[in-house]
Amino acid sequence: MKVSLYILFILAAFVLAAAGCTRNNGSIGAWFGAWQVVEIDVDGERLDDYAGNVTAMFQNNIIRTSAQYDHHEIYSWWATWSVQGNTLVIDGKGKSIAPDLMLPADCVVELEILRRPGSVMEWQYVDHDGRVIEYKLKKVY
């Protein structure tokens, strides 16, 4: 009796653990994980004062952008995201995105995907002033 309860307990634990091991309701493929924004170009010129301190993390339909500043201060922002064709859509309504990325806050932002996720990816955004901003990201994990 004691052995069968033990086996039943182990079996139940295994089933619960296996059922809980998903990637937030589904795989998002190569997007999943953390990406460091390693370079930002504005109108073809590298933004020299960008410190490479922003990370974008993708899981399910949530994007978290984090920026690390002096003295290891870390600030984070959350929004939802989706891919529609060759466009990355970040829904920042009521939210914001890392200010270092020079993207508008509290709105839906559409970025053209220049290079799909692999070990690197690239995005492009044209702001309201017509400036072309390109982002180069490298997969961290």
Coordinates of N, CA and C in Angstrom, one line a residue:
M1 N 0.8 -1.2 0.0 CA 0.0 0.0 0.0 C 0.9 1.3 0.0
K2 N 1.9 1.3 0.9 CA 2.8 2.4 1.0 C 3.5 2.6 -0.3
V3 N 4.0 1.5 -1.0 CA 4.7 1.6 -2.2 C 3.8 2.1 -3.3
S4 N 2.6 1.7 -3.4 CA 1.7 2.1 -4.5 C 1.3 3.6 -4.3
L5 N 1.2 4.1 -3.1 CA 1.0 5.5 -2.9 C 2.2 6.3 -3.3
Y6 N 3.4 5.8 -3.0 CA 4.6 6.5 -3.4 C 4.7 6.5 -4.9
I7 N 4.4 5.5 -5.6 CA 4.5 5.4 -7.1 C 3.4 6.4 -7.7
L8 N 2.2 6.4 -7.1 CA 1.2 7.3 -7.5 C 1.6 8.7 -7.4
F9 N 2.2 9.1 -6.2 CA 2.7 10.4 -6.0 C 3.8 10.8 -7.0
I10 N 4.7 9.9 -7.3 CA 5.8 10.2 -8.2 C 5.2 10.4 -9.6
L11 N 4.2 9.6 -10.0 CA 3.6 9.7 -11.3 C 2.8 11.0 -11.4
A12 N 2.1 11.4 -10.4 CA 1.3 12.6 -10.4 C 2.3 13.8 -10.5
A13 N 3.4 13.8 -9.8 CA 4.4 14.9 -9.9 C 5.0 15.0 -11.2
F14 N 5.3 13.8 -11.9 CA 5.9 13.8 -13.2 C 4.9 14.4 -14.2
V15 N 3.6 14.0 -14.1 CA 2.6 14.6 -15.1 C 2.4 16.1 -14.9
L16 N 2.4 16.6 -13.6 CA 2.3 18.0 -13.4 C 3.5 18.7 -13.9
A17 N 4.7 18.2 -13.7 CA 5.9 18.9 -14.2 C 5.9 18.9 -15.7
A18 N 5.5 17.8 -16.3 CA 5.6 17.7 -17.8 C 4.5 18.7 -18.4
A19 N 3.4 18.8 -17.7 CA 2.3 19.7 -18.3 C 2.7 21.2 -18.1
G20 N 3.6 21.5 -17.1 CA 4.0 22.9 -16.9 C 5.1 23.3 -17.6
C21 N 5.8 22.4 -18.4 CA 7.0 22.8 -19.1 C 6.7 23.2 -20.5
T22 N 6.2 24.4 -20.6 CA 5.9 25.0 -22.0 C 6.6 26.3 -22.0
R23 N 6.7 26.8 -23.2 CA 7.3 28.1 -23.4 C 6.2 29.2 -23.4
N24 N 5.5 29.4 -22.3 CA 4.4 30.4 -22.3 C 3.4 30.1 -23.4
N25 N 2.8 29.0 -23.4 CA 1.7 28.6 -24.3 C 2.2 28.4 -25.8
G26 N 3.4 28.2 -26.0 CA 3.9 27.9 -27.4 C 5.2 28.5 -27.7
S27 N 5.8 27.9 -28.7 CA 7.1 28.3 -29.2 C 7.0 29.6 -30.0
I28 N 8.0 30.5 -29.9 CA 8.0 31.6 -30.7 C 9.3 31.5 -31.6
G29 N 9.9 30.4 -31.6 CA 11.1 30.1 -32.4 C 12.3 30.9 -32.1
A30 N 12.9 31.4 -33.1 CA 14.2 32.1 -33.0 C 14.1 33.4 -32.2
W31 N 12.9 34.0 -32.1 CA 12.7 35.2 -31.4 C 12.9 35.0 -29.9
F32 N 12.7 33.9 -29.3 CA 12.7 33.6 -27.9 C 14.1 33.9 -27.3
G33 N 14.1 34.6 -26.2 CA 15.3 34.8 -25.5 C 15.7 36.3 -25.4
A34 N 16.9 36.6 -25.1 CA 17.4 37.9 -24.9 C 18.3 38.4 -26.0
W35 N 18.2 39.6 -26.4 CA 18.9 40.2 -27.5 C 19.5 41.5 -27.1
Q36 N 20.8 41.7 -27.2 CA 21.4 43.0 -26.9 C 21.4 43.8 -28.1
V37 N 21.0 45.1 -28.0 CA 21.0 46.1 -29.0 C 22.4 46.6 -29.1
V38 N 23.2 46.1 -30.0 CA 24.7 46.4 -30.0 C 25.0 47.7 -30.8
E39 N 24.1 48.1 -31.7 CA 24.4 49.3 -32.5 C 23.1 49.9 -32.9
I40 N 23.1 51.3 -32.9 CA 22.0 52.1 -33.4 C 22.6 53.0 -34.5
D41 N 22.0 53.1 -35.7 CA 22.4 54.0 -36.7 C 21.2 54.9 -37.0
V42 N 21.5 56.2 -37.1 CA 20.5 57.2 -37.5 C 20.9 57.8 -38.8
D43 N 20.1 57.6 -39.8 CA 20.3 58.1 -41.2 C 21.7 57.6 -41.7
G44 N 22.0 56.4 -41.4 CA 23.3 55.8 -41.9 C 24.5 56.1 -41.1
E45 N 24.4 56.9 -40.0 CA 25.5 57.3 -39.2 C 25.4 56.6 -37.8
R46 N 26.4 55.9 -37.4 CA 26.4 55.2 -36.1 C 26.2 56.2 -35.0
L47 N 25.3 55.9 -34.1 CA 25.1 56.7 -32.9 C 26.2 56.5 -31.9
D48 N 27.2 57.3 -31.9 CA 28.4 57.1 -31.1 C 28.1 57.1 -29.6
D49 N 27.1 57.9 -29.1 CA 26.9 58.0 -27.7 C 26.0 56.9 -27.1
Y50 N 25.6 55.9 -28.0 CA 24.8 54.8 -27.5 C 25.8 53.8 -26.9
A51 N 25.5 53.4 -25.6 CA 26.4 52.6 -24.8 C 26.3 51.1 -25.0
G52 N 25.3 50.7 -25.8 CA 25.1 49.2 -26.0 C 24.5 48.6 -24.7
N53 N 23.7 49.4 -24.0 CA 23.2 49.0 -22.7 C 21.7 48.5 -22.7
V54 N 21.1 48.4 -23.9 CA 19.7 47.9 -24.0 C 19.6 46.5 -24.4
T55 N 18.8 45.8 -23.7 CA 18.5 44.4 -24.0 C 17.0 44.2 -24.3
A56 N 16.6 43.5 -25.3 CA 15.2 43.2 -25.6 C 15.0 41.7 -25.4
M57 N 14.0 41.4 -24.6 CA 13.7 40.0 -24.3 C 12.3 39.6 -24.8
F58 N 12.2 38.5 -25.5 CA 11.0 38.1 -26.1 C 10.5 36.8 -25.4
Q59 N 9.3 36.7 -25.0 CA 8.7 35.5 -24.5 C 7.2 35.6 -24.7
N60 N 6.6 34.6 -25.4 CA 5.2 34.6 -25.8 C 5.0 35.8 -26.6
N61 N 4.0 36.7 -26.2 CA 3.7 37.9 -26.9 C 4.2 39.1 -26.1
I62 N 5.1 38.9 -25.2 CA 5.6 40.0 -24.3 C 7.1 40.3 -24.7
I63 N 7.3 41.6 -24.9 CA 8.7 42.1 -25.0 C 9.1 42.9 -23.8
R64 N 10.2 42.6 -23.3 CA 10.7 43.4 -22.1 C 12.0 44.1 -22.6
T65 N 12.0 45.4 -22.6 CA 13.3 46.1 -22.9 C 13.9 46.6 -21.6
S66 N 15.2 46.4 -21.4 CA 15.9 46.8 -20.2 C 17.1 47.6 -20.6
A67 N 17.4 48.6 -19.7 CA 18.6 49.4 -19.9 C 19.4 49.4 -18.6
Q68 N 20.7 49.2 -18.8 CA 21.5 49.2 -17.6 C 22.3 50.5 -17.6
Y69 N 22.3 51.2 -16.6 CA 23.0 52.5 -16.5 C 24.1 52.4 -15.5
D70 N 24.8 53.6 -15.2 CA 25.9 53.6 -14.2 C 25.5 53.0 -12.9
H71 N 26.4 52.5 -12.2 CA 26.2 51.9 -10.9 C 25.3 50.7 -11.0
H72 N 25.2 50.1 -12.1 CA 24.4 48.9 -12.4 C 22.9 49.1 -12.1
E73 N 22.4 50.3 -12.3 CA 21.0 50.5 -12.2 C 20.3 50.0 -13.5
I74 N 19.3 49.2 -13.3 CA 18.6 48.6 -14.4 C 17.1 49.0 -14.4
Y75 N 16.6 49.5 -15.5 CA 15.2 49.9 -15.7 C 14.6 49.0 -16.8
S76 N 13.4 48.6 -16.6 CA 12.7 47.7 -17.5 C 11.4 48.3 -17.9
W77 N 11.0 48.0 -19.2 CA 9.7 48.4 -19.7 C 9.1 47.2 -20.4
W78 N 7.8 47.0 -20.4 CA 7.1 45.9 -21.0 C 6.1 46.4 -22.0
A79 N 5.9 45.6 -23.0 CA 4.9 45.8 -24.0 C 4.5 44.5 -24.7
T80 N 3.5 44.5 -25.6 CA 3.2 43.3 -26.3 C 3.8 43.4 -27.7
W81 N 4.0 42.3 -28.4 CA 4.6 42.4 -29.8 C 4.0 41.3 -30.6
S82 N 4.1 41.5 -31.9 CA 3.7 40.5 -32.9 C 4.5 40.7 -34.2
V83 N 4.5 39.8 -35.0 CA 5.1 39.9 -36.3 C 4.0 39.8 -37.4
Q84 N 3.9 40.8 -38.2 CA 3.0 40.8 -39.3 C 3.7 40.9 -40.6
G85 N 3.9 39.8 -41.3 CA 4.7 39.8 -42.5 C 6.2 40.1 -42.2
N86 N 6.7 41.3 -42.7 CA 8.0 41.7 -42.5 C 8.1 42.8 -41.5
T87 N 7.1 42.9 -40.7 CA 7.0 44.0 -39.7 C 6.9 43.5 -38.3
L88 N 7.7 44.1 -37.4 CA 7.6 43.9 -36.0 C 6.7 44.9 -35.4
V89 N 5.6 44.5 -34.8 CA 4.7 45.5 -34.2 C 4.8 45.4 -32.7
I90 N 5.1 46.6 -32.1 CA 5.2 46.7 -30.7 C 4.1 47.5 -30.2
D91 N 3.2 47.0 -29.4 CA 2.0 47.7 -28.9 C 2.4 48.3 -27.5
G92 N 2.8 49.5 -27.6 CA 3.2 50.2 -26.4 C 2.2 51.1 -25.8
K93 N 0.9 51.0 -26.2 CA -0.2 51.8 -25.7 C -0.3 51.7 -24.2
G94 N -0.2 52.8 -23.5 CA -0.2 52.8 -22.1 C 1.1 52.4 -21.5
K95 N 2.1 52.1 -22.3 CA 3.4 51.6 -21.8 C 4.5 52.4 -22.5
S96 N 5.7 52.1 -22.2 CA 6.8 52.7 -23.0 C 7.8 51.7 -23.3
I97 N 8.7 52.1 -24.1 CA 9.8 51.2 -24.5 C 11.1 51.9 -24.1
A98 N 12.2 51.2 -23.9 CA 13.4 51.8 -23.5 C 13.7 53.1 -24.2
P99 N 13.8 54.3 -23.5 CA 14.0 55.6 -24.2 C 15.3 55.6 -25.0
D100 N 16.3 54.8 -24.7 CA 17.5 54.8 -25.5 C 17.3 54.4 -26.9
L101 N 16.2 53.7 -27.2 CA 15.9 53.2 -28.5 C 15.3 54.3 -29.4
M102 N 14.9 55.4 -28.8 CA 14.4 56.6 -29.6 C 13.1 56.2 -30.3
L103 N 12.3 55.3 -29.7 CA 11.0 55.0 -30.2 C 9.9 55.7 -29.4
P104 N 8.8 56.1 -30.0 CA 7.8 56.9 -29.3 C 7.1 56.0 -28.2
A105 N 6.7 56.7 -27.2 CA 6.0 56.0 -26.1 C 4.5 56.1 -26.3
D106 N 3.8 55.1 -25.6 CA 2.3 55.2 -25.5 C 1.7 55.1 -26.9
C107 N 2.2 54.2 -27.8 CA 1.6 54.1 -29.1 C 2.0 52.7 -29.7
V108 N 1.5 52.4 -30.8 CA 1.9 51.2 -31.5 C 3.0 51.6 -32.5
V109 N 4.1 50.8 -32.4 CA 5.3 51.1 -33.2 C 5.5 50.0 -34.2
E110 N 5.8 50.3 -35.4 CA 6.0 49.3 -36.4 C 7.5 49.5 -36.9
L111 N 8.2 48.4 -36.8 CA 9.6 48.4 -37.3 C 9.7 47.4 -38.4
E112 N 10.4 47.7 -39.5 CA 10.6 46.8 -40.6 C 11.8 45.8 -40.2
I113 N 11.6 44.6 -40.4 CA 12.6 43.6 -40.1 C 13.5 43.4 -41.3
L114 N 14.7 43.9 -41.1 CA 15.7 43.9 -42.2 C 16.4 42.5 -42.3
R115 N 16.6 42.0 -41.1 CA 17.3 40.7 -41.0 C 16.5 39.9 -39.9
R116 N 16.1 38.7 -40.3 CA 15.3 37.9 -39.4 C 16.2 37.3 -38.3
P117 N 15.6 36.9 -37.2 CA 16.4 36.3 -36.1 C 17.2 35.1 -36.4
G118 N 18.4 35.1 -36.0 CA 19.3 33.9 -36.1 C 20.2 34.1 -34.9
S119 N 21.5 34.4 -35.2 CA 22.4 34.9 -34.1 C 22.4 36.4 -34.0
V120 N 21.9 37.1 -35.1 CA 21.8 38.5 -35.1 C 20.5 38.8 -35.8
M121 N 19.9 40.0 -35.6 CA 18.8 40.5 -36.3 C 18.9 42.0 -36.4
E122 N 18.2 42.6 -37.4 CA 18.2 44.0 -37.7 C 16.8 44.5 -37.9
W123 N 16.5 45.7 -37.3 CA 15.2 46.4 -37.5 C 15.5 47.8 -38.1
Q124 N 14.4 48.3 -38.7 CA 14.5 49.7 -39.1 C 13.2 50.4 -38.8
Y125 N 13.3 51.7 -38.3 CA 12.2 52.5 -37.9 C 12.4 53.9 -38.6
V126 N 11.3 54.4 -39.1 CA 11.3 55.8 -39.6 C 10.5 56.6 -38.7
D127 N 11.1 57.6 -38.1 CA 10.4 58.4 -37.1 C 9.6 59.5 -37.8
H128 N 8.8 60.3 -37.0 CA 7.9 61.3 -37.5 C 8.7 62.4 -38.2
D129 N 10.0 62.6 -38.0 CA 10.8 63.6 -38.6 C 11.4 63.0 -39.9
G130 N 11.2 61.8 -40.2 CA 11.7 61.1 -41.4 C 13.1 60.5 -41.2
R131 N 13.6 60.5 -40.0 CA 14.9 59.9 -39.7 C 14.8 58.4 -39.8
V132 N 15.7 57.8 -40.4 CA 15.8 56.3 -40.5 C 16.7 55.8 -39.4
I133 N 16.1 55.0 -38.5 CA 16.9 54.5 -37.4 C 17.0 53.0 -37.5
E134 N 18.2 52.5 -37.6 CA 18.4 51.1 -37.7 C 19.0 50.5 -36.4
Y135 N 18.5 49.3 -36.1 CA 19.0 48.6 -34.8 C 19.6 47.3 -35.2
K136 N 20.8 47.0 -34.7 CA 21.4 45.8 -34.8 C 21.5 45.1 -33.5
L137 N 20.9 43.8 -33.4 CA 20.8 43.1 -32.2 C 21.6 41.8 -32.3
K138 N 22.2 41.4 -31.2 CA 22.9 40.1 -31.1 C 22.3 39.2 -30.1
K139 N 22.1 38.0 -30.4 CA 21.4 37.0 -29.4 C 22.4 36.8 -28.3
V140 N 21.8 37.0 -27.0 CA 22.6 36.8 -25.8 C 22.3 35.4 -25.3
Y141 N 21.1 35.0 -25.3 CA 20.7 33.6 -24.9 C 19.3 33.4 -25.3

